[in-house]
């Protein structure tokens, strides 16, 4: 991904219109691609490019790859964006199942019944079942 504003590895931006504060949850997600900015933009993030003022998004167990040469040192772009619930990880860490399994995590890798399967990066189990 590259651009001048709202450039993110997973979401470009979380913006509301006048008087509307967007809200939502991003849980159990990761971004792996290169994110680069053109010009002097600060609205660049490994996960979300720009967060609107007053947005009420919640992030939990979300990661971005810091090993791919991105122009990002933060997960959420924009001035003053809270970096709570996200983490910068190397490719090696993102290829390791234990990265996704903190004690209170909702990533489920149980063979046969879990939501996720490790195939380099995590893959949704339903994708694996669909390919069979």
C-alpha atoms as a PDB file:
ATOM      1  CA  UNK A   1       0.000   0.000   0.000  1.00  0.00           C
ATOM      2  CA  UNK A   2       1.245   3.494  -0.726  1.00  0.00           C
ATOM      3  CA  UNK A   3      -0.202   6.963  -0.806  1.00  0.00           C
ATOM      4  CA  UNK A   4      -0.283  10.384   0.772  1.00  0.00           C
ATOM      5  CA  UNK A   5      -3.061  10.015   3.345  1.00  0.00           C
ATOM      6  CA  UNK A   6      -4.940   7.261   5.125  1.00  0.00           C
ATOM      7  CA  UNK A   7      -2.489   4.508   4.189  1.00  0.00           C
ATOM      8  CA  UNK A   8      -2.754   1.375   6.314  1.00  0.00           C
ATOM      9  CA  UNK A   9      -1.870  -2.283   6.000  1.00  0.00           C
ATOM     10  CA  UNK A  10      -5.386  -3.429   6.935  1.00  0.00           C
ATOM     11  CA  UNK A  11      -7.661  -0.350   6.962  1.00  0.00           C
ATOM     12  CA  UNK A  12      -7.093   2.978   5.212  1.00  0.00           C
ATOM     13  CA  UNK A  13      -8.937   5.074   7.739  1.00  0.00           C
ATOM     14  CA  UNK A  14     -11.694   5.234  10.311  1.00  0.00           C
ATOM     15  CA  UNK A  15     -13.481   8.479   9.634  1.00  0.00           C
ATOM     16  CA  UNK A  16     -16.898   9.777  10.571  1.00  0.00           C
ATOM     17  CA  UNK A  17     -18.869  12.609   9.105  1.00  0.00           C
ATOM     18  CA  UNK A  18     -19.644  15.795  11.014  1.00  0.00           C
ATOM     19  CA  UNK A  19     -21.003  14.836  14.419  1.00  0.00           C
ATOM     20  CA  UNK A  20     -20.685  11.089  13.800  1.00  0.00           C
ATOM     21  CA  UNK A  21     -17.950   9.180  15.598  1.00  0.00           C
ATOM     22  CA  UNK A  22     -17.321   5.819  13.965  1.00  0.00           C
ATOM     23  CA  UNK A  23     -17.103   2.780  16.195  1.00  0.00           C
ATOM     24  CA  UNK A  24     -16.194  -0.827  15.682  1.00  0.00           C
ATOM     25  CA  UNK A  25     -13.940  -3.685  16.745  1.00  0.00           C
ATOM     26  CA  UNK A  26     -10.917  -5.186  15.084  1.00  0.00           C
ATOM     27  CA  UNK A  27     -10.049  -8.432  16.854  1.00  0.00           C
ATOM     28  CA  UNK A  28      -7.709 -11.255  15.784  1.00  0.00           C
ATOM     29  CA  UNK A  29      -6.252  -9.577  12.726  1.00  0.00           C
ATOM     30  CA  UNK A  30      -2.852  -9.004  11.174  1.00  0.00           C
ATOM     31  CA  UNK A  31      -1.340  -7.092   8.271  1.00  0.00           C
ATOM     32  CA  UNK A  32       1.736  -8.319   6.425  1.00  0.00           C
ATOM     33  CA  UNK A  33       2.302  -6.005   3.467  1.00  0.00           C
ATOM     34  CA  UNK A  34       4.571  -3.051   2.881  1.00  0.00           C
ATOM     35  CA  UNK A  35       3.057   0.338   3.749  1.00  0.00           C
ATOM     36  CA  UNK A  36       4.782   3.389   2.289  1.00  0.00           C
ATOM     37  CA  UNK A  37       3.934   7.048   2.301  1.00  0.00           C
ATOM     38  CA  UNK A  38       4.480   9.608  -0.388  1.00  0.00           C
ATOM     39  CA  UNK A  39       5.011  13.169   0.690  1.00  0.00           C
ATOM     40  CA  UNK A  40       4.958  14.251   4.321  1.00  0.00           C
ATOM     41  CA  UNK A  41       1.842  12.440   5.482  1.00  0.00           C
ATOM     42  CA  UNK A  42       1.541  11.364   9.119  1.00  0.00           C
ATOM     43  CA  UNK A  43      -1.623   9.389   8.350  1.00  0.00           C
ATOM     44  CA  UNK A  44       0.229   6.122   7.863  1.00  0.00           C
ATOM     45  CA  UNK A  45       0.075   3.026  10.043  1.00  0.00           C
ATOM     46  CA  UNK A  46       0.984  -0.641   9.859  1.00  0.00           C
ATOM     47  CA  UNK A  47      -2.678  -1.514  10.556  1.00  0.00           C
ATOM     48  CA  UNK A  48      -4.786   1.640  10.138  1.00  0.00           C
ATOM     49  CA  UNK A  49      -3.641   4.659   8.162  1.00  0.00           C
ATOM     50  CA  UNK A  50      -5.667   7.361   9.820  1.00  0.00           C
ATOM     51  CA  UNK A  51      -7.914   7.435  12.837  1.00  0.00           C
ATOM     52  CA  UNK A  52     -10.539  10.149  12.941  1.00  0.00           C
ATOM     53  CA  UNK A  53     -10.904  12.396  15.937  1.00  0.00           C
ATOM     54  CA  UNK A  54     -13.413  10.870  18.305  1.00  0.00           C
ATOM     55  CA  UNK A  55     -13.475   7.460  16.656  1.00  0.00           C
ATOM     56  CA  UNK A  56     -14.293   4.686  19.082  1.00  0.00           C
ATOM     57  CA  UNK A  57     -12.685   1.653  17.521  1.00  0.00           C
ATOM     58  CA  UNK A  58     -11.427  -1.137  19.765  1.00  0.00           C
ATOM     59  CA  UNK A  59      -8.375  -3.160  18.758  1.00  0.00           C
ATOM     60  CA  UNK A  60      -7.447  -6.455  20.375  1.00  0.00           C
ATOM     61  CA  UNK A  61      -4.847  -9.063  19.376  1.00  0.00           C
ATOM     62  CA  UNK A  62      -4.006  -7.230  16.159  1.00  0.00           C
ATOM     63  CA  UNK A  63      -0.523  -7.132  14.691  1.00  0.00           C
ATOM     64  CA  UNK A  64       1.457  -5.673  11.822  1.00  0.00           C
ATOM     65  CA  UNK A  65       4.681  -6.912  10.256  1.00  0.00           C
ATOM     66  CA  UNK A  66       7.597  -4.610  11.041  1.00  0.00           C
ATOM     67  CA  UNK A  67      10.060  -6.624   8.902  1.00  0.00           C
ATOM     68  CA  UNK A  68       8.796  -5.738   5.437  1.00  0.00           C
ATOM     69  CA  UNK A  69      10.384  -2.319   4.951  1.00  0.00           C
ATOM     70  CA  UNK A  70       7.318  -0.233   5.751  1.00  0.00           C
ATOM     71  CA  UNK A  71       7.470   3.482   6.511  1.00  0.00           C
ATOM     72  CA  UNK A  72       5.593   2.868   9.738  1.00  0.00           C
ATOM     73  CA  UNK A  73       6.710   2.797  13.313  1.00  0.00           C
ATOM     74  CA  UNK A  74       3.130   2.854  14.602  1.00  0.00           C
ATOM     75  CA  UNK A  75       0.157   0.587  14.051  1.00  0.00           C
ATOM     76  CA  UNK A  76      -2.438   3.353  13.997  1.00  0.00           C
ATOM     77  CA  UNK A  77      -1.629   6.486  12.027  1.00  0.00           C
ATOM     78  CA  UNK A  78      -2.844   9.962  12.801  1.00  0.00           C
ATOM     79  CA  UNK A  79      -1.828  12.333  15.520  1.00  0.00           C
ATOM     80  CA  UNK A  80      -2.379  11.068  19.039  1.00  0.00           C
ATOM     81  CA  UNK A  81      -3.856   7.703  18.047  1.00  0.00           C
ATOM     82  CA  UNK A  82      -3.890   5.244  20.944  1.00  0.00           C
ATOM     83  CA  UNK A  83      -1.727   2.195  20.237  1.00  0.00           C
ATOM     84  CA  UNK A  84      -3.675  -0.005  22.691  1.00  0.00           C
ATOM     85  CA  UNK A  85      -4.455  -3.591  21.649  1.00  0.00           C
ATOM     86  CA  UNK A  86      -1.992  -3.782  18.772  1.00  0.00           C
ATOM     87  CA  UNK A  87       1.561  -5.001  18.365  1.00  0.00           C
ATOM     88  CA  UNK A  88       4.502  -4.658  16.050  1.00  0.00           C
ATOM     89  CA  UNK A  89       5.901  -8.115  15.201  1.00  0.00           C
ATOM     90  CA  UNK A  90       8.648  -9.508  12.992  1.00  0.00           C
ATOM     91  CA  UNK A  91       7.909 -11.981  10.202  1.00  0.00           C
ATOM     92  CA  UNK A  92       9.436 -14.727  12.365  1.00  0.00           C
ATOM     93  CA  UNK A  93       7.117 -13.844  15.256  1.00  0.00           C
ATOM     94  CA  UNK A  94       4.078 -13.764  12.955  1.00  0.00           C
ATOM     95  CA  UNK A  95       5.005 -17.254  11.714  1.00  0.00           C
ATOM     96  CA  UNK A  96       5.011 -18.531  15.328  1.00  0.00           C
ATOM     97  CA  UNK A  97       1.728 -19.750  16.798  1.00  0.00           C
ATOM     98  CA  UNK A  98       2.609 -18.685  20.341  1.00  0.00           C
ATOM     99  CA  UNK A  99       2.557 -15.020  19.201  1.00  0.00           C
ATOM    100  CA  UNK A 100      -1.217 -15.316  18.876  1.00  0.00           C
ATOM    101  CA  UNK A 101      -1.838 -17.181  22.125  1.00  0.00           C
ATOM    102  CA  UNK A 102      -1.567 -14.823  25.096  1.00  0.00           C
ATOM    103  CA  UNK A 103      -3.462 -16.108  28.125  1.00  0.00           C
ATOM    104  CA  UNK A 104      -6.644 -14.189  27.370  1.00  0.00           C
ATOM    105  CA  UNK A 105      -6.470 -14.402  23.584  1.00  0.00           C
ATOM    106  CA  UNK A 106      -9.401 -15.487  21.463  1.00  0.00           C
ATOM    107  CA  UNK A 107      -7.229 -16.929  18.667  1.00  0.00           C
ATOM    108  CA  UNK A 108      -8.238 -20.622  18.631  1.00  0.00           C
ATOM    109  CA  UNK A 109      -5.848 -23.123  17.017  1.00  0.00           C
ATOM    110  CA  UNK A 110      -7.460 -26.336  18.343  1.00  0.00           C
ATOM    111  CA  UNK A 111      -6.984 -28.954  15.589  1.00  0.00           C
ATOM    112  CA  UNK A 112     -10.266 -29.823  13.887  1.00  0.00           C
ATOM    113  CA  UNK A 113     -12.431 -27.406  15.856  1.00  0.00           C
ATOM    114  CA  UNK A 114     -10.409 -24.192  16.025  1.00  0.00           C
ATOM    115  CA  UNK A 115     -10.907 -21.121  13.892  1.00  0.00           C
ATOM    116  CA  UNK A 116      -7.258 -20.821  12.829  1.00  0.00           C
ATOM    117  CA  UNK A 117      -4.554 -23.005  11.265  1.00  0.00           C
ATOM    118  CA  UNK A 118      -0.868 -22.104  10.990  1.00  0.00           C
ATOM    119  CA  UNK A 119       0.369 -22.091   7.384  1.00  0.00           C
ATOM    120  CA  UNK A 120       3.196 -19.586   7.678  1.00  0.00           C
ATOM    121  CA  UNK A 121       0.828 -16.835   8.784  1.00  0.00           C
ATOM    122  CA  UNK A 122      -2.453 -17.928  10.422  1.00  0.00           C
ATOM    123  CA  UNK A 123      -5.167 -18.969   7.988  1.00  0.00           C
ATOM    124  CA  UNK A 124      -8.844 -19.305   8.826  1.00  0.00           C
ATOM    125  CA  UNK A 125      -9.756 -22.984   9.222  1.00  0.00           C
ATOM    126  CA  UNK A 126     -12.761 -22.486   6.929  1.00  0.00           C
ATOM    127  CA  UNK A 127     -10.364 -21.495   4.118  1.00  0.00           C
ATOM    128  CA  UNK A 128      -8.428 -24.740   4.575  1.00  0.00           C
ATOM    129  CA  UNK A 129     -11.679 -26.756   4.606  1.00  0.00           C
ATOM    130  CA  UNK A 130     -12.868 -24.957   1.466  1.00  0.00           C
ATOM    131  CA  UNK A 131      -9.699 -25.905  -0.430  1.00  0.00           C
ATOM    132  CA  UNK A 132     -10.152 -29.617   0.257  1.00  0.00           C
END
